[in-house]
Amino acid sequence: MDLRIFTEPQQGATYDTLLTVAKATEDLGFDAFFRSDHYLRMGSVDGLPGPTDAWITLAGLARETKRIRLGTLMTAGTFRLPGVLAIQVAQVDQMSGGRIELGLGAGWFEEEHKAYGIPFPKEKIGRLEEQLEIVTGLWATEVGKTFDFHGTYYDLTESPALPKPAQARVPVLIGGHGATRTPRLAGRYADEFNMPFASIEDTERQFDRVRAAAEEAGRSAGALTYSNALVACVGKDDAEVARRAAAIGREVDDLKANGLAGSPAEVVEKIGRYAEAGAQRIYFQILDLDDLDHLELISSRVQSQLT
């Protein structure tokens, strides 16, 4: 079971804070550091000092870390043209020595688009499918050859399809709850399917859909990695769990029902239930980025029992 750290910087974090968490992620033996791709805070937090850009952040972390994988859950397809995104990800992969993973989604948070003047098209899934074909197609094009694509939303003519990532294949993550189109896209394009903030029952149901879609696309269902992202709130005792829940504005009972909360033993047991449903990787959503003791506890008392 791979354990990864997943952050939500739009809620309020500087690059220096993210760097500190990423270095702790590496030092404590976690597999990867991921971040969301949002430009506007959610909920009642003030979001200060303001948003950071996902791929600028990852470019910096690529030079400041050595081992951990780095990526997004999920880059919003509405934010970047696919040709530009392919260049950005390939460059950051080179900067990291081949440690980048691209989570790509359709984009959903309309308010942040309005706040920063980003178009919010009605038809997003069709665009996402073309984006996936373009990004992966550009990377797969042999050096010296060109890439063409003529779709409904994007048109590329004689692209040199450069630069290339350091990795032979940058892992592509697709995720979500959609019952039809999401599994179909994952079955065709994804190296990993991520089920975010879902029950064990819903997770198992969606994993089955993705496996079936992969086989329909002529791939082995086992070619994909299956993962969950879940909010984390772990404490040595009830008081510590309650303190951490209060710090992120959540109720303990809700966190235990819908996330990974409680004592290390409780969290290990619940991860085991997700594993039985097919999860091979867990992303711990860490909302209090100043609480590095939380990461240390997860490393020493949870990760140590699962890896």
mmCIF file of N, CA, C and O in Angstrom, residues 6-60:
data_model
loop_
_atom_site.group_PDB
_atom_site.id
_atom_site.type_symbol
_atom_site.label_atom_id
_atom_site.label_comp_id
_atom_site.label_asym_id
_atom_site.label_seq_id
_atom_site.Cartn_x
_atom_site.Cartn_y
_atom_site.Cartn_z
ATOM 1 N N PHE A 6 -1.370 14.641 0.227
ATOM 2 C CA PHE A 6 -2.142 15.453 -0.715
ATOM 3 C C PHE A 6 -2.568 16.735 -0.018
ATOM 4 O O PHE A 6 -3.185 16.698 1.051
ATOM 5 N N THR A 7 -2.256 17.878 -0.606
ATOM 6 C CA THR A 7 -2.499 19.178 0.019
ATOM 7 C C THR A 7 -3.484 20.010 -0.795
ATOM 8 O O THR A 7 -3.675 19.780 -1.992
ATOM 9 N N GLU A 8 -4.082 20.992 -0.117
ATOM 10 C CA GLU A 8 -5.071 21.892 -0.735
ATOM 11 C C GLU A 8 -4.620 23.342 -0.519
ATOM 12 O O GLU A 8 -5.176 24.085 0.292
ATOM 13 N N PRO A 9 -3.598 23.788 -1.254
ATOM 14 C CA PRO A 9 -2.995 25.101 -0.971
ATOM 15 C C PRO A 9 -3.910 26.289 -1.162
ATOM 16 O O PRO A 9 -3.649 27.372 -0.604
ATOM 17 N N GLN A 10 -4.989 26.147 -1.952
ATOM 18 C CA GLN A 10 -5.897 27.275 -2.145
ATOM 19 C C GLN A 10 -6.563 27.697 -0.835
ATOM 20 O O GLN A 10 -7.080 28.807 -0.716
ATOM 21 N N GLN A 11 -6.515 26.816 0.159
ATOM 22 C CA GLN A 11 -7.106 27.138 1.454
ATOM 23 C C GLN A 11 -6.219 28.072 2.276
ATOM 24 O O GLN A 11 -6.639 28.572 3.313
ATOM 25 N N GLY A 12 -5.003 28.312 1.808
ATOM 26 C CA GLY A 12 -4.091 29.232 2.476
ATOM 27 C C GLY A 12 -2.738 28.614 2.717
ATOM 28 O O GLY A 12 -2.553 27.891 3.702
ATOM 29 N N ALA A 13 -1.789 28.861 1.812
ATOM 30 C CA ALA A 13 -0.439 28.323 1.972
ATOM 31 C C ALA A 13 0.513 29.058 1.045
ATOM 32 O O ALA A 13 0.187 29.332 -0.112
ATOM 33 N N THR A 14 1.690 29.358 1.540
ATOM 34 C CA THR A 14 2.733 29.927 0.702
ATOM 35 C C THR A 14 3.548 28.807 0.066
ATOM 36 O O THR A 14 3.468 27.639 0.468
ATOM 37 N N TYR A 15 4.365 29.170 -0.907
ATOM 38 C CA TYR A 15 5.275 28.175 -1.476
ATOM 39 C C TYR A 15 6.202 27.622 -0.404
ATOM 40 O O TYR A 15 6.475 26.411 -0.374
ATOM 41 N N ASP A 16 6.691 28.480 0.487
ATOM 42 C CA ASP A 16 7.599 28.011 1.528
ATOM 43 C C ASP A 16 6.933 26.978 2.424
ATOM 44 O O ASP A 16 7.577 26.004 2.855
ATOM 45 N N THR A 17 5.645 27.169 2.727
ATOM 46 C CA THR A 17 4.919 26.169 3.520
ATOM 47 C C THR A 17 4.843 24.845 2.769
ATOM 48 O O THR A 17 5.080 23.771 3.336
ATOM 49 N N LEU A 18 4.530 24.912 1.493
ATOM 50 C CA LEU A 18 4.446 23.693 0.687
ATOM 51 C C LEU A 18 5.800 23.007 0.586
ATOM 52 O O LEU A 18 5.882 21.767 0.628
ATOM 53 N N LEU A 19 6.855 23.784 0.473
ATOM 54 C CA LEU A 19 8.197 23.204 0.435
ATOM 55 C C LEU A 19 8.512 22.478 1.734
ATOM 56 O O LEU A 19 9.062 21.366 1.724
ATOM 57 N N THR A 20 8.142 23.079 2.852
ATOM 58 C CA THR A 20 8.377 22.438 4.149
ATOM 59 C C THR A 20 7.639 21.111 4.245
ATOM 60 O O THR A 20 8.186 20.101 4.697
ATOM 61 N N VAL A 21 6.384 21.100 3.807
ATOM 62 C CA VAL A 21 5.594 19.867 3.853
ATOM 63 C C VAL A 21 6.154 18.829 2.885
ATOM 64 O O VAL A 21 6.219 17.633 3.207
ATOM 65 N N ALA A 22 6.569 19.259 1.704
ATOM 66 C CA ALA A 22 7.126 18.320 0.733
ATOM 67 C C ALA A 22 8.415 17.695 1.256
ATOM 68 O O ALA A 22 8.647 16.478 1.086
ATOM 69 N N LYS A 23 9.252 18.490 1.892
ATOM 70 C CA LYS A 23 10.497 17.933 2.442
ATOM 71 C C LYS A 23 10.198 16.971 3.583
ATOM 72 O O LYS A 23 10.857 15.927 3.720
ATOM 73 N N ALA A 24 9.200 17.298 4.406
ATOM 74 C CA ALA A 24 8.803 16.373 5.467
ATOM 75 C C ALA A 24 8.245 15.088 4.862
ATOM 76 O O ALA A 24 8.504 13.980 5.353
ATOM 77 N N THR A 25 7.469 15.210 3.787
ATOM 78 C CA THR A 25 6.943 14.042 3.084
ATOM 79 C C THR A 25 8.075 13.123 2.655
ATOM 80 O O THR A 25 8.009 11.895 2.816
ATOM 81 N N GLU A 26 9.123 13.709 2.118
ATOM 82 C CA GLU A 26 10.276 12.922 1.675
ATOM 83 C C GLU A 26 11.035 12.324 2.856
ATOM 84 O O GLU A 26 11.361 11.133 2.860
ATOM 85 N N ASP A 27 11.306 13.131 3.863
ATOM 86 C CA ASP A 27 12.091 12.671 5.008
ATOM 87 C C ASP A 27 11.388 11.564 5.780
ATOM 88 O O ASP A 27 12.042 10.681 6.359
ATOM 89 N N LEU A 28 10.044 11.596 5.798
ATOM 90 C CA LEU A 28 9.280 10.636 6.594
ATOM 91 C C LEU A 28 8.928 9.366 5.823
ATOM 92 O O LEU A 28 8.224 8.495 6.341
ATOM 93 N N GLY A 29 9.401 9.267 4.588
ATOM 94 C CA GLY A 29 9.267 8.021 3.863
ATOM 95 C C GLY A 29 7.995 7.837 3.065
ATOM 96 O O GLY A 29 7.735 6.730 2.563
ATOM 97 N N PHE A 30 7.185 8.893 2.914
ATOM 98 C CA PHE A 30 6.002 8.773 2.082
ATOM 99 C C PHE A 30 6.397 8.669 0.611
ATOM 100 O O PHE A 30 7.495 9.068 0.221
ATOM 101 N N ASP A 31 5.487 8.159 -0.190
ATOM 102 C CA ASP A 31 5.784 7.891 -1.591
ATOM 103 C C ASP A 31 5.757 9.140 -2.460
ATOM 104 O O ASP A 31 6.504 9.241 -3.428
ATOM 105 N N ALA A 32 4.881 10.104 -2.130
ATOM 106 C CA ALA A 32 4.687 11.229 -3.039
ATOM 107 C C ALA A 32 4.055 12.412 -2.325
ATOM 108 O O ALA A 32 3.400 12.264 -1.291
ATOM 109 N N PHE A 33 4.237 13.588 -2.929
ATOM 110 C CA PHE A 33 3.586 14.822 -2.512
ATOM 111 C C PHE A 33 2.743 15.309 -3.689
ATOM 112 O O PHE A 33 3.265 15.546 -4.785
ATOM 113 N N PHE A 34 1.457 15.446 -3.464
ATOM 114 C CA PHE A 34 0.535 15.943 -4.485
ATOM 115 C C PHE A 34 -0.165 17.199 -3.977
ATOM 116 O O PHE A 34 -0.257 17.426 -2.771
ATOM 117 N N ARG A 35 -0.658 17.976 -4.903
ATOM 118 C CA ARG A 35 -1.424 19.155 -4.533
ATOM 119 C C ARG A 35 -2.614 19.308 -5.476
ATOM 120 O O ARG A 35 -2.633 18.785 -6.595
ATOM 121 N N SER A 36 -3.604 20.052 -4.992
ATOM 122 C CA SER A 36 -4.753 20.388 -5.821
ATOM 123 C C SER A 36 -4.353 21.465 -6.821
ATOM 124 O O SER A 36 -3.263 22.044 -6.754
ATOM 125 N N ASP A 37 -5.254 21.748 -7.752
ATOM 126 C CA ASP A 37 -5.041 22.798 -8.748
ATOM 127 C C ASP A 37 -6.260 23.707 -8.715
ATOM 128 O O ASP A 37 -7.205 23.543 -9.491
ATOM 129 N N HIS A 38 -6.242 24.651 -7.773
ATOM 130 C CA HIS A 38 -7.350 25.598 -7.617
ATOM 131 C C HIS A 38 -6.797 26.991 -7.371
ATOM 132 O O HIS A 38 -5.694 27.153 -6.826
ATOM 133 N N TYR A 39 -7.586 27.993 -7.745
ATOM 134 C CA TYR A 39 -7.188 29.384 -7.581
ATOM 135 C C TYR A 39 -8.072 30.156 -6.605
ATOM 136 O O TYR A 39 -7.882 31.353 -6.420
ATOM 137 N N LEU A 40 -9.033 29.489 -5.989
ATOM 138 C CA LEU A 40 -9.935 30.182 -5.069
ATOM 139 C C LEU A 40 -10.209 29.285 -3.876
ATOM 140 O O LEU A 40 -10.440 28.083 -4.027
ATOM 141 N N ARG A 41 -10.180 29.884 -2.683
ATOM 142 C CA ARG A 41 -10.438 29.132 -1.459
ATOM 143 C C ARG A 41 -11.873 28.631 -1.440
ATOM 144 O O ARG A 41 -12.756 29.153 -2.105
ATOM 145 N N MET A 42 -12.094 27.609 -0.642
ATOM 146 C CA MET A 42 -13.425 27.037 -0.485
ATOM 147 C C MET A 42 -13.809 27.072 0.979
ATOM 148 O O MET A 42 -12.959 26.845 1.858
ATOM 149 N N GLY A 43 -15.073 27.350 1.265
ATOM 150 C CA GLY A 43 -15.527 27.373 2.636
ATOM 151 C C GLY A 43 -15.232 28.687 3.323
ATOM 152 O O GLY A 43 -15.054 29.734 2.681
ATOM 153 N N SER A 44 -15.125 28.639 4.646
ATOM 154 C CA SER A 44 -15.048 29.866 5.448
ATOM 155 C C SER A 44 -13.634 30.352 5.702
ATOM 156 O O SER A 44 -13.444 31.387 6.342
ATOM 157 N N VAL A 45 -12.601 29.670 5.216
ATOM 158 C CA VAL A 45 -11.233 30.126 5.431
ATOM 159 C C VAL A 45 -10.964 31.381 4.615
ATOM 160 O O VAL A 45 -11.635 31.649 3.615
ATOM 161 N N ASP A 46 -9.951 32.164 5.038
ATOM 162 C CA ASP A 46 -9.659 33.401 4.312
ATOM 163 C C ASP A 46 -8.772 33.161 3.087
ATOM 164 O O ASP A 46 -8.673 34.017 2.205
ATOM 165 N N GLY A 47 -8.097 32.017 3.021
ATOM 166 C CA GLY A 47 -7.266 31.719 1.866
ATOM 167 C C GLY A 47 -5.986 32.514 1.766
ATOM 168 O O GLY A 47 -5.281 32.441 0.748
ATOM 169 N N LEU A 48 -5.659 33.268 2.797
ATOM 170 C CA LEU A 48 -4.454 34.101 2.748
ATOM 171 C C LEU A 48 -3.192 33.243 2.812
ATOM 172 O O LEU A 48 -3.174 32.218 3.478
ATOM 173 N N PRO A 49 -2.138 33.654 2.109
ATOM 174 C CA PRO A 49 -1.942 34.917 1.381
ATOM 175 C C PRO A 49 -2.451 34.908 -0.053
ATOM 176 O O PRO A 49 -2.216 35.859 -0.796
ATOM 177 N N GLY A 50 -3.142 33.864 -0.475
ATOM 178 C CA GLY A 50 -3.643 33.783 -1.839
ATOM 179 C C GLY A 50 -3.140 32.519 -2.508
ATOM 180 O O GLY A 50 -2.305 31.800 -1.967
ATOM 181 N N PRO A 51 -3.662 32.233 -3.714
ATOM 182 C CA PRO A 51 -3.354 30.960 -4.352
ATOM 183 C C PRO A 51 -1.927 30.885 -4.881
ATOM 184 O O PRO A 51 -1.278 31.898 -5.130
ATOM 185 N N THR A 52 -1.477 29.654 -5.052
ATOM 186 C CA THR A 52 -0.227 29.377 -5.747
ATOM 187 C C THR A 52 -0.572 28.505 -6.947
ATOM 188 O O THR A 52 -1.519 27.730 -6.912
ATOM 189 N N ASP A 53 0.204 28.626 -8.010
ATOM 190 C CA ASP A 53 -0.055 27.845 -9.214
ATOM 191 C C ASP A 53 0.543 26.447 -9.055
ATOM 192 O O ASP A 53 1.683 26.279 -8.621
ATOM 193 N N ALA A 54 -0.244 25.441 -9.438
ATOM 194 C CA ALA A 54 0.178 24.058 -9.213
ATOM 195 C C ALA A 54 1.489 23.734 -9.918
ATOM 196 O O ALA A 54 2.410 23.160 -9.320
ATOM 197 N N TRP A 55 1.603 24.080 -11.194
ATOM 198 C CA TRP A 55 2.784 23.634 -11.932
ATOM 199 C C TRP A 55 4.005 24.494 -11.662
ATOM 200 O O TRP A 55 5.154 23.999 -11.737
ATOM 201 N N ILE A 56 3.826 25.748 -11.276
ATOM 202 C CA ILE A 56 4.975 26.536 -10.804
ATOM 203 C C ILE A 56 5.472 25.968 -9.477
ATOM 204 O O ILE A 56 6.681 25.814 -9.252
ATOM 205 N N THR A 57 4.529 25.621 -8.592
ATOM 206 C CA THR A 57 4.903 24.991 -7.327
ATOM 207 C C THR A 57 5.688 23.711 -7.565
ATOM 208 O O THR A 57 6.761 23.495 -6.978
ATOM 209 N N LEU A 58 5.179 22.836 -8.425
ATOM 210 C CA LEU A 58 5.836 21.548 -8.645
ATOM 211 C C LEU A 58 7.193 21.716 -9.314
ATOM 212 O O LEU A 58 8.113 20.921 -9.063
ATOM 213 N N ALA A 59 7.335 22.740 -10.145
ATOM 214 C CA ALA A 59 8.654 23.000 -10.734
ATOM 215 C C ALA A 59 9.669 23.339 -9.648
ATOM 216 O O ALA A 59 10.812 22.849 -9.663
ATOM 217 N N GLY A 60 9.260 24.180 -8.689
ATOM 218 C CA GLY A 60 10.164 24.494 -7.582
ATOM 219 C C GLY A 60 10.490 23.269 -6.753
ATOM 220 O O GLY A 60 11.661 23.006 -6.428
#
